[in-house]
């Protein structure tokens, strides 16, 4: 695994997003097998978006690491947990969930601009997702992030892909209209190779273009939390949902499905 330098930790703290070239290069073959296995037998949480214009689907699924060895091995043995702890400046790294996102060639659906934090049943200042592509990602379809947005002190209203609010009666502020306001912000975006990683905080505002290329865009986000993680009760079903979990608002975030992986 590549080392995490102090400069990278500073940049992650400042911007809420950094590129880590080659961080999971050694895991790409296993992860590609895991995604194939996952798509052949999705979980009950699978969500596949099929655009109305008839272009190719956008497959998503969550929380498969316990049943699919390629994911499990990456979570437990790739060095991700130690890297997460270092980036979060946390003594511990606890695994939250895996999220697979496959945009088939020509899929016309952009990933809307959003923060991840408001969708979750966990909160805390220390968080990191590792987004790893398994196919080359050219600049025109690369993810985009607003540098520093994790420190705006805002949780924008979580919405479904169709623009409806995720939580009943949620009147919180909506994500800025990035179609007209993008030039007000400092945008970070990188073309990537399989196994490169973007590390970003749960509150960093981000989105992604449609897949206008002739190739697949397979990717997985591995999501981690740190020392200050606690449960938060939402007024509705979170994404991902954890329907079998009874939680107490404010209780420390722990449980068999959320193992502390670092320190071992
Ligand atoms: O892969 C994408 O299109 C978006 C990824 C994303 O939003 C995430 O991992 O939080």
PDB file of C-alpha atoms and ligand atoms in Angstrom:
ATOM      1  CA  UNK A   1       0.000   0.000   0.000  1.00  0.00           C
ATOM      2  CA  UNK A   2       1.180   3.509  -0.743  1.00  0.00           C
ATOM      3  CA  UNK A   3       2.139   5.636   2.245  1.00  0.00           C
ATOM      4  CA  UNK A   4      -0.006   8.542   3.426  1.00  0.00           C
ATOM      5  CA  UNK A   5       2.284  11.568   3.839  1.00  0.00           C
ATOM      6  CA  UNK A   6       1.701  14.350   6.346  1.00  0.00           C
ATOM      7  CA  UNK A   7       1.192  16.743   3.404  1.00  0.00           C
ATOM      8  CA  UNK A   8      -1.619  14.542   2.112  1.00  0.00           C
ATOM      9  CA  UNK A   9      -3.232  14.507   5.559  1.00  0.00           C
ATOM     10  CA  UNK A  10      -3.050  18.321   5.647  1.00  0.00           C
ATOM     11  CA  UNK A  11      -4.577  18.554   2.155  1.00  0.00           C
ATOM     12  CA  UNK A  12      -7.385  16.158   3.123  1.00  0.00           C
ATOM     13  CA  UNK A  13      -8.149  18.222   6.218  1.00  0.00           C
ATOM     14  CA  UNK A  14      -8.135  21.479   4.219  1.00  0.00           C
ATOM     15  CA  UNK A  15      -9.945  20.390   1.036  1.00  0.00           C
ATOM     16  CA  UNK A  16     -11.984  17.370   2.145  1.00  0.00           C
ATOM     17  CA  UNK A  17     -10.733  15.530  -0.951  1.00  0.00           C
ATOM     18  CA  UNK A  18      -7.399  14.172  -2.249  1.00  0.00           C
ATOM     19  CA  UNK A  19      -6.212  11.867  -5.024  1.00  0.00           C
ATOM     20  CA  UNK A  20      -4.042   8.900  -3.953  1.00  0.00           C
ATOM     21  CA  UNK A  21      -2.553   7.426  -7.165  1.00  0.00           C
ATOM     22  CA  UNK A  22      -2.271   3.637  -7.167  1.00  0.00           C
ATOM     23  CA  UNK A  23      -3.483   3.201  -3.585  1.00  0.00           C
ATOM     24  CA  UNK A  24      -5.530   0.075  -4.372  1.00  0.00           C
ATOM     25  CA  UNK A  25      -3.778  -1.008  -7.593  1.00  0.00           C
ATOM     26  CA  UNK A  26      -2.914  -4.404  -6.092  1.00  0.00           C
ATOM     27  CA  UNK A  27      -6.588  -5.086  -5.350  1.00  0.00           C
ATOM     28  CA  UNK A  28      -8.073  -4.247  -8.773  1.00  0.00           C
ATOM     29  CA  UNK A  29      -8.289  -7.807 -10.152  1.00  0.00           C
ATOM     30  CA  UNK A  30      -9.950  -9.126  -6.987  1.00  0.00           C
ATOM     31  CA  UNK A  31     -12.324  -6.186  -6.844  1.00  0.00           C
ATOM     32  CA  UNK A  32     -13.338  -6.609 -10.489  1.00  0.00           C
ATOM     33  CA  UNK A  33     -14.203 -10.251  -9.686  1.00  0.00           C
ATOM     34  CA  UNK A  34     -16.161  -9.083  -6.648  1.00  0.00           C
ATOM     35  CA  UNK A  35     -18.176  -6.602  -8.721  1.00  0.00           C
ATOM     36  CA  UNK A  36     -19.007  -9.323 -11.274  1.00  0.00           C
ATOM     37  CA  UNK A  37     -20.129 -11.587  -8.414  1.00  0.00           C
ATOM     38  CA  UNK A  38     -22.164  -8.760  -6.913  1.00  0.00           C
ATOM     39  CA  UNK A  39     -23.915  -7.925 -10.197  1.00  0.00           C
ATOM     40  CA  UNK A  40     -24.721 -11.587 -10.836  1.00  0.00           C
ATOM     41  CA  UNK A  41     -26.338 -11.848  -7.383  1.00  0.00           C
ATOM     42  CA  UNK A  42     -27.299  -8.398  -6.067  1.00  0.00           C
ATOM     43  CA  UNK A  43     -28.414  -7.789  -2.479  1.00  0.00           C
ATOM     44  CA  UNK A  44     -31.896  -6.714  -1.415  1.00  0.00           C
ATOM     45  CA  UNK A  45     -30.569  -3.121  -1.445  1.00  0.00           C
ATOM     46  CA  UNK A  46     -29.687  -3.075  -5.142  1.00  0.00           C
ATOM     47  CA  UNK A  47     -30.812   0.026  -6.986  1.00  0.00           C
ATOM     48  CA  UNK A  48     -30.429   0.042 -10.754  1.00  0.00           C
ATOM     49  CA  UNK A  49     -31.387   3.206 -12.582  1.00  0.00           C
ATOM     50  CA  UNK A  50     -32.608   2.678 -16.125  1.00  0.00           C
ATOM     51  CA  UNK A  51     -32.731   5.999 -17.964  1.00  0.00           C
ATOM     52  CA  UNK A  52     -35.988   6.885 -19.704  1.00  0.00           C
ATOM     53  CA  UNK A  53     -34.026   7.625 -22.897  1.00  0.00           C
ATOM     54  CA  UNK A  54     -33.189   3.922 -23.224  1.00  0.00           C
ATOM     55  CA  UNK A  55     -29.446   4.289 -22.623  1.00  0.00           C
ATOM     56  CA  UNK A  56     -27.555   1.722 -20.578  1.00  0.00           C
ATOM     57  CA  UNK A  57     -28.236   1.234 -16.842  1.00  0.00           C
ATOM     58  CA  UNK A  58     -26.506   2.625 -13.741  1.00  0.00           C
ATOM     59  CA  UNK A  59     -26.171  -0.243 -11.245  1.00  0.00           C
ATOM     60  CA  UNK A  60     -25.742   0.427  -7.534  1.00  0.00           C
ATOM     61  CA  UNK A  61     -25.660  -1.838  -4.516  1.00  0.00           C
ATOM     62  CA  UNK A  62     -24.536  -1.532  -0.886  1.00  0.00           C
ATOM     63  CA  UNK A  63     -23.309  -3.489   2.111  1.00  0.00           C
ATOM     64  CA  UNK A  64     -21.997  -6.631   0.421  1.00  0.00           C
ATOM     65  CA  UNK A  65     -18.576  -6.869   2.049  1.00  0.00           C
ATOM     66  CA  UNK A  66     -19.503  -9.628   4.463  1.00  0.00           C
ATOM     67  CA  UNK A  67     -20.689 -12.022   1.741  1.00  0.00           C
ATOM     68  CA  UNK A  68     -18.324 -11.237  -1.162  1.00  0.00           C
ATOM     69  CA  UNK A  69     -14.713 -12.268  -0.469  1.00  0.00           C
ATOM     70  CA  UNK A  70     -13.106  -9.740  -2.845  1.00  0.00           C
ATOM     71  CA  UNK A  71     -14.720  -6.820  -0.997  1.00  0.00           C
ATOM     72  CA  UNK A  72     -14.123  -8.383   2.419  1.00  0.00           C
ATOM     73  CA  UNK A  73     -10.458  -8.905   1.728  1.00  0.00           C
ATOM     74  CA  UNK A  74     -10.050  -5.289   0.607  1.00  0.00           C
ATOM     75  CA  UNK A  75     -11.810  -4.005   3.737  1.00  0.00           C
ATOM     76  CA  UNK A  76      -9.827  -6.146   6.154  1.00  0.00           C
ATOM     77  CA  UNK A  77      -6.431  -6.663   4.510  1.00  0.00           C
ATOM     78  CA  UNK A  78      -5.570  -3.960   1.967  1.00  0.00           C
ATOM     79  CA  UNK A  79      -4.208  -1.363   4.397  1.00  0.00           C
ATOM     80  CA  UNK A  80      -7.242   0.873   3.789  1.00  0.00           C
ATOM     81  CA  UNK A  81      -8.123   1.026   7.491  1.00  0.00           C
ATOM     82  CA  UNK A  82      -4.728   2.343   8.528  1.00  0.00           C
ATOM     83  CA  UNK A  83      -4.807   4.885   5.678  1.00  0.00           C
ATOM     84  CA  UNK A  84      -8.298   5.961   6.758  1.00  0.00           C
ATOM     85  CA  UNK A  85      -7.201   6.485  10.373  1.00  0.00           C
ATOM     86  CA  UNK A  86      -4.230   8.537   9.252  1.00  0.00           C
ATOM     87  CA  UNK A  87      -6.262  10.738   6.889  1.00  0.00           C
ATOM     88  CA  UNK A  88      -9.007  11.293   9.496  1.00  0.00           C
ATOM     89  CA  UNK A  89      -6.411  12.005  12.233  1.00  0.00           C
ATOM     90  CA  UNK A  90      -8.235   9.356  14.214  1.00  0.00           C
ATOM     91  CA  UNK A  91      -6.907   6.704  16.600  1.00  0.00           C
ATOM     92  CA  UNK A  92      -9.332   4.194  15.106  1.00  0.00           C
ATOM     93  CA  UNK A  93     -10.909   3.379  11.763  1.00  0.00           C
ATOM     94  CA  UNK A  94     -14.266   1.621  11.738  1.00  0.00           C
ATOM     95  CA  UNK A  95     -15.802   0.298   8.524  1.00  0.00           C
ATOM     96  CA  UNK A  96     -19.218   1.706   7.604  1.00  0.00           C
ATOM     97  CA  UNK A  97     -20.164   0.204   4.229  1.00  0.00           C
ATOM     98  CA  UNK A  98     -19.244  -0.564   0.635  1.00  0.00           C
ATOM     99  CA  UNK A  99     -21.149   0.997  -2.246  1.00  0.00           C
ATOM    100  CA  UNK A 100     -20.690  -0.214  -5.816  1.00  0.00           C
ATOM    101  CA  UNK A 101     -21.537   2.101  -8.728  1.00  0.00           C
ATOM    102  CA  UNK A 102     -21.382   0.815 -12.305  1.00  0.00           C
ATOM    103  CA  UNK A 103     -22.222   3.153 -15.159  1.00  0.00           C
ATOM    104  CA  UNK A 104     -22.495   1.093 -18.316  1.00  0.00           C
ATOM    105  CA  UNK A 105     -21.199   2.603 -21.594  1.00  0.00           C
ATOM    106  CA  UNK A 106     -23.414   5.451 -22.776  1.00  0.00           C
ATOM    107  CA  UNK A 107     -25.425   5.688 -19.522  1.00  0.00           C
ATOM    108  CA  UNK A 108     -26.954   9.163 -19.647  1.00  0.00           C
ATOM    109  CA  UNK A 109     -27.385   9.749 -15.891  1.00  0.00           C
ATOM    110  CA  UNK A 110     -25.129  12.209 -14.142  1.00  0.00           C
ATOM    111  CA  UNK A 111     -24.672  11.512 -10.429  1.00  0.00           C
ATOM    112  CA  UNK A 112     -26.395  14.597  -8.949  1.00  0.00           C
ATOM    113  CA  UNK A 113     -24.341  16.972  -6.786  1.00  0.00           C
ATOM    114  CA  UNK A 114     -24.732  15.925  -3.157  1.00  0.00           C
ATOM    115  CA  UNK A 115     -23.058  15.382   0.198  1.00  0.00           C
ATOM    116  CA  UNK A 116     -23.099  11.820   1.524  1.00  0.00           C
ATOM    117  CA  UNK A 117     -23.387  12.702   5.228  1.00  0.00           C
ATOM    118  CA  UNK A 118     -27.119  13.595   5.325  1.00  0.00           C
ATOM    119  CA  UNK A 119     -28.042  10.213   3.814  1.00  0.00           C
ATOM    120  CA  UNK A 120     -26.437   8.262   6.652  1.00  0.00           C
ATOM    121  CA  UNK A 121     -27.389   6.896  10.072  1.00  0.00           C
ATOM    122  CA  UNK A 122     -23.937   7.851  11.370  1.00  0.00           C
ATOM    123  CA  UNK A 123     -22.454  11.277  12.033  1.00  0.00           C
ATOM    124  CA  UNK A 124     -19.127  12.653  13.196  1.00  0.00           C
ATOM    125  CA  UNK A 125     -16.407  15.028  12.029  1.00  0.00           C
ATOM    126  CA  UNK A 126     -14.013  12.194  11.134  1.00  0.00           C
ATOM    127  CA  UNK A 127     -14.998  10.337   7.968  1.00  0.00           C
ATOM    128  CA  UNK A 128     -13.534   9.193   4.683  1.00  0.00           C
ATOM    129  CA  UNK A 129     -14.737   7.373   1.584  1.00  0.00           C
ATOM    130  CA  UNK A 130     -12.247   5.738  -0.764  1.00  0.00           C
ATOM    131  CA  UNK A 131     -13.673   5.827  -4.309  1.00  0.00           C
ATOM    132  CA  UNK A 132     -11.776   3.356  -6.478  1.00  0.00           C
ATOM    133  CA  UNK A 133     -12.434   2.897 -10.198  1.00  0.00           C
ATOM    134  CA  UNK A 134     -11.810  -0.452 -11.886  1.00  0.00           C
ATOM    135  CA  UNK A 135     -11.723   1.075 -15.399  1.00  0.00           C
ATOM    136  CA  UNK A 136      -9.837   4.118 -16.686  1.00  0.00           C
ATOM    137  CA  UNK A 137     -11.795   7.315 -16.000  1.00  0.00           C
ATOM    138  CA  UNK A 138     -11.007  10.031 -18.568  1.00  0.00           C
ATOM    139  CA  UNK A 139     -11.297  13.703 -17.581  1.00  0.00           C
ATOM    140  CA  UNK A 140     -14.681  14.208 -19.298  1.00  0.00           C
ATOM    141  CA  UNK A 141     -16.427  11.732 -16.985  1.00  0.00           C
ATOM    142  CA  UNK A 142     -14.282  12.263 -13.868  1.00  0.00           C
ATOM    143  CA  UNK A 143     -15.925  12.894 -10.497  1.00  0.00           C
ATOM    144  CA  UNK A 144     -16.002  16.534  -9.347  1.00  0.00           C
ATOM    145  CA  UNK A 145     -15.623  17.797  -5.771  1.00  0.00           C
ATOM    146  CA  UNK A 146     -15.979  21.242  -4.186  1.00  0.00           C
ATOM    147  CA  UNK A 147     -12.788  21.787  -2.204  1.00  0.00           C
ATOM    148  CA  UNK A 148     -13.422  22.893   1.398  1.00  0.00           C
ATOM    149  CA  UNK A 149     -17.192  22.218   1.288  1.00  0.00           C
ATOM    150  CA  UNK A 150     -16.875  19.693   4.153  1.00  0.00           C
ATOM    151  CA  UNK A 151     -16.196  22.688   6.418  1.00  0.00           C
ATOM    152  CA  UNK A 152     -19.121  24.869   5.331  1.00  0.00           C
ATOM    153  CA  UNK A 153     -21.054  23.748   8.434  1.00  0.00           C
ATOM    154  CA  UNK A 154     -23.987  22.721   6.264  1.00  0.00           C
ATOM    155  CA  UNK A 155     -25.915  19.525   5.654  1.00  0.00           C
ATOM    156  CA  UNK A 156     -27.868  19.979   2.451  1.00  0.00           C
ATOM    157  CA  UNK A 157     -31.214  18.285   1.983  1.00  0.00           C
ATOM    158  CA  UNK A 158     -30.745  14.663   0.883  1.00  0.00           C
ATOM    159  CA  UNK A 159     -32.799  13.874  -2.203  1.00  0.00           C
ATOM    160  CA  UNK A 160     -33.554  10.874  -4.337  1.00  0.00           C
ATOM    161  CA  UNK A 161     -32.418  10.845  -7.947  1.00  0.00           C
ATOM    162  CA  UNK A 162     -35.842  12.212  -8.947  1.00  0.00           C
ATOM    163  CA  UNK A 163     -35.373  15.300  -6.721  1.00  0.00           C
ATOM    164  CA  UNK A 164     -37.851  14.320  -3.983  1.00  0.00           C
ATOM    165  CA  UNK A 165     -36.745  14.691  -0.357  1.00  0.00           C
ATOM    166  CA  UNK A 166     -35.433  11.536   1.333  1.00  0.00           C
ATOM    167  CA  UNK A 167     -36.877  12.433   4.746  1.00  0.00           C
ATOM    168  CA  UNK A 168     -40.488  13.408   5.370  1.00  0.00           C
ATOM    169  CA  UNK A 169     -40.956  17.140   5.926  1.00  0.00           C
ATOM    170  CA  UNK A 170     -37.272  17.964   5.423  1.00  0.00           C
ATOM    171  CA  UNK A 171     -37.093  21.717   4.773  1.00  0.00           C
ATOM    172  CA  UNK A 172     -33.310  22.028   4.956  1.00  0.00           C
ATOM    173  CA  UNK A 173     -31.364  24.024   2.396  1.00  0.00           C
ATOM    174  CA  UNK A 174     -30.969  22.434  -1.023  1.00  0.00           C
ATOM    175  CA  UNK A 175     -27.625  21.797  -2.712  1.00  0.00           C
ATOM    176  CA  UNK A 176     -26.475  24.911  -4.646  1.00  0.00           C
ATOM    177  CA  UNK A 177     -27.502  24.832  -8.299  1.00  0.00           C
ATOM    178  CA  UNK A 178     -24.182  23.761  -9.743  1.00  0.00           C
ATOM    179  CA  UNK A 179     -25.408  24.188 -13.333  1.00  0.00           C
ATOM    180  CA  UNK A 180     -25.302  27.962 -12.772  1.00  0.00           C
ATOM    181  CA  UNK A 181     -22.959  28.399  -9.776  1.00  0.00           C
ATOM    182  CA  UNK A 182     -20.045  26.024 -10.382  1.00  0.00           C
ATOM    183  CA  UNK A 183     -17.649  28.867 -11.200  1.00  0.00           C
ATOM    184  CA  UNK A 184     -18.094  30.246  -7.647  1.00  0.00           C
ATOM    185  CA  UNK A 185     -16.334  27.194  -6.230  1.00  0.00           C
ATOM    186  CA  UNK A 186     -12.934  25.540  -6.344  1.00  0.00           C
ATOM    187  CA  UNK A 187     -13.529  22.257  -8.162  1.00  0.00           C
ATOM    188  CA  UNK A 188     -11.198  19.252  -7.814  1.00  0.00           C
ATOM    189  CA  UNK A 189     -11.329  16.542 -10.481  1.00  0.00           C
ATOM    190  CA  UNK A 190      -8.787  14.056 -11.782  1.00  0.00           C
ATOM    191  CA  UNK A 191      -8.627  11.554 -14.647  1.00  0.00           C
ATOM    192  CA  UNK A 192      -7.915   8.189 -13.024  1.00  0.00           C
ATOM    193  CA  UNK A 193      -6.490   4.754 -13.680  1.00  0.00           C
ATOM    194  CA  UNK A 194      -7.861   1.540 -12.137  1.00  0.00           C
ATOM    195  CA  UNK A 195      -6.663   1.329  -8.541  1.00  0.00           C
ATOM    196  CA  UNK A 196      -6.176   5.073  -8.082  1.00  0.00           C
ATOM    197  CA  UNK A 197      -8.255   6.344  -5.186  1.00  0.00           C
ATOM    198  CA  UNK A 198     -10.076   9.551  -4.382  1.00  0.00           C
ATOM    199  CA  UNK A 199     -10.386   9.988  -0.617  1.00  0.00           C
ATOM    200  CA  UNK A 200     -13.162  12.378   0.421  1.00  0.00           C
ATOM    201  CA  UNK A 201     -15.060  13.326   3.571  1.00  0.00           C
ATOM    202  CA  UNK A 202     -18.759  12.513   3.966  1.00  0.00           C
ATOM    203  CA  UNK A 203     -19.626  16.247   3.870  1.00  0.00           C
ATOM    204  CA  UNK A 204     -17.643  17.091   0.735  1.00  0.00           C
ATOM    205  CA  UNK A 205     -20.009  18.176  -2.037  1.00  0.00           C
ATOM    206  CA  UNK A 206     -19.550  16.071  -5.166  1.00  0.00           C
ATOM    207  CA  UNK A 207     -21.144  14.801  -8.361  1.00  0.00           C
ATOM    208  CA  UNK A 208     -20.222  12.965 -11.564  1.00  0.00           C
ATOM    209  CA  UNK A 209     -21.081  13.272 -15.252  1.00  0.00           C
ATOM    210  CA  UNK A 210     -22.947  10.654 -17.260  1.00  0.00           C
ATOM    211  CA  UNK A 211     -20.839   7.960 -18.864  1.00  0.00           C
ATOM    212  CA  UNK A 212     -20.549   9.336 -22.389  1.00  0.00           C
ATOM    213  CA  UNK A 213     -17.709   6.942 -23.243  1.00  0.00           C
ATOM    214  CA  UNK A 214     -17.802   3.581 -24.997  1.00  0.00           C
ATOM    215  CA  UNK A 215     -16.397   1.817 -21.904  1.00  0.00           C
ATOM    216  CA  UNK A 216     -17.834   0.702 -18.576  1.00  0.00           C
ATOM    217  CA  UNK A 217     -17.173   2.820 -15.505  1.00  0.00           C
ATOM    218  CA  UNK A 218     -17.071   0.401 -12.581  1.00  0.00           C
ATOM    219  CA  UNK A 219     -16.272   1.884  -9.167  1.00  0.00           C
ATOM    220  CA  UNK A 220     -16.598   1.090  -5.475  1.00  0.00           C
ATOM    221  CA  UNK A 221     -16.693   3.456  -2.510  1.00  0.00           C
ATOM    222  CA  UNK A 222     -15.387   2.035   0.758  1.00  0.00           C
ATOM    223  CA  UNK A 223     -16.624   4.217   3.616  1.00  0.00           C
ATOM    224  CA  UNK A 224     -14.918   4.665   7.005  1.00  0.00           C
ATOM    225  CA  UNK A 225     -15.531   6.571  10.218  1.00  0.00           C
ATOM    226  CA  UNK A 226     -13.313   7.629  13.110  1.00  0.00           C
ATOM    227  CA  UNK A 227     -13.252   8.089  16.874  1.00  0.00           C
ATOM    228  CA  UNK A 228     -16.176  10.515  17.131  1.00  0.00           C
ATOM    229  CA  UNK A 229     -18.707   8.472  15.116  1.00  0.00           C
ATOM    230  CA  UNK A 230     -22.182   8.187  16.617  1.00  0.00           C
ATOM    231  CA  UNK A 231     -25.599   7.040  15.443  1.00  0.00           C
ATOM    232  CA  UNK A 232     -28.109   9.599  14.256  1.00  0.00           C
ATOM    233  CA  UNK A 233     -31.809   8.926  13.899  1.00  0.00           C
ATOM    234  CA  UNK A 234     -33.375  10.327  10.719  1.00  0.00           C
ATOM    235  CA  UNK A 235     -36.974  11.014   9.890  1.00  0.00           C
ATOM    236  CA  UNK A 236     -37.133   8.245   7.309  1.00  0.00           C
ATOM    237  CA  UNK A 237     -35.153   5.516   5.620  1.00  0.00           C
ATOM    238  CA  UNK A 238     -31.450   6.264   5.298  1.00  0.00           C
ATOM    239  CA  UNK A 239     -29.319   5.300   2.308  1.00  0.00           C
ATOM    240  CA  UNK A 240     -28.094   2.700   2.671  1.00  0.00           C
ATOM    241  CA  UNK A 241     -30.912   1.508   4.907  1.00  0.00           C
ATOM    242  CA  UNK A 242     -30.160  -0.752   7.859  1.00  0.00           C
ATOM    243  CA  UNK A 243     -33.695  -2.078   8.400  1.00  0.00           C
ATOM    244  CA  UNK A 244     -32.680  -4.719  10.940  1.00  0.00           C
ATOM    245  CA  UNK A 245     -30.842  -2.313  13.225  1.00  0.00           C
ATOM    246  CA  UNK A 246     -32.349  -0.714  16.342  1.00  0.00           C
ATOM    247  CA  UNK A 247     -30.366   2.449  17.006  1.00  0.00           C
ATOM    248  CA  UNK A 248     -30.310   5.120  19.684  1.00  0.00           C
ATOM    249  CA  UNK A 249     -29.735   8.697  18.630  1.00  0.00           C
ATOM    250  CA  UNK A 250     -26.268   9.812  19.782  1.00  0.00           C
ATOM    251  CA  UNK A 251     -25.075   6.345  20.846  1.00  0.00           C
ATOM    252  CA  UNK A 252     -21.500   5.381  19.896  1.00  0.00           C
ATOM    253  CA  UNK A 253     -21.356   3.894  16.415  1.00  0.00           C
ATOM    254  CA  UNK A 254     -20.485   0.220  16.786  1.00  0.00           C
ATOM    255  CA  UNK A 255     -21.826  -3.270  16.073  1.00  0.00           C
ATOM    256  CA  UNK A 256     -20.863  -6.454  14.270  1.00  0.00           C
ATOM    257  CA  UNK A 257     -21.610  -4.970  10.830  1.00  0.00           C
ATOM    258  CA  UNK A 258     -19.341  -1.985  11.561  1.00  0.00           C
ATOM    259  CA  UNK A 259     -16.045  -3.542  12.697  1.00  0.00           C
ATOM    260  CA  UNK A 260     -13.131  -1.526  13.981  1.00  0.00           C
ATOM    261  CA  UNK A 261     -10.421  -2.603  11.544  1.00  0.00           C
ATOM    262  CA  UNK A 262      -7.660  -0.281  12.773  1.00  0.00           C
ATOM    263  CA  UNK A 263      -5.919  -0.846  15.106  1.00  0.00           C
ATOM    264  CA  UNK A 264      -6.362  -4.560  14.518  1.00  0.00           C
TER     265      UNK A 264
HETATM  266  O1  LIG B   1     -19.618   7.010  -8.748  1.00  0.00           O
HETATM  267  C1  LIG B   1     -20.355   7.992  -8.827  1.00  0.00           C
HETATM  268  O2  LIG B   1     -20.908   8.350  -9.875  1.00  0.00           O
HETATM  269  C2  LIG B   1     -20.622   8.831  -7.602  1.00  0.00           C
HETATM  270  C3  LIG B   1     -19.919   8.343  -6.376  1.00  0.00           C
HETATM  271  C4  LIG B   1     -20.459   8.925  -5.134  1.00  0.00           C
HETATM  272  O3  LIG B   1     -21.305   9.787  -5.120  1.00  0.00           O
HETATM  273  C5  LIG B   1     -19.940   8.406  -3.861  1.00  0.00           C
HETATM  274  O4  LIG B   1     -19.180   7.439  -3.854  1.00  0.00           O
HETATM  275  O5  LIG B   1     -20.321   8.975  -2.807  1.00  0.00           O
END
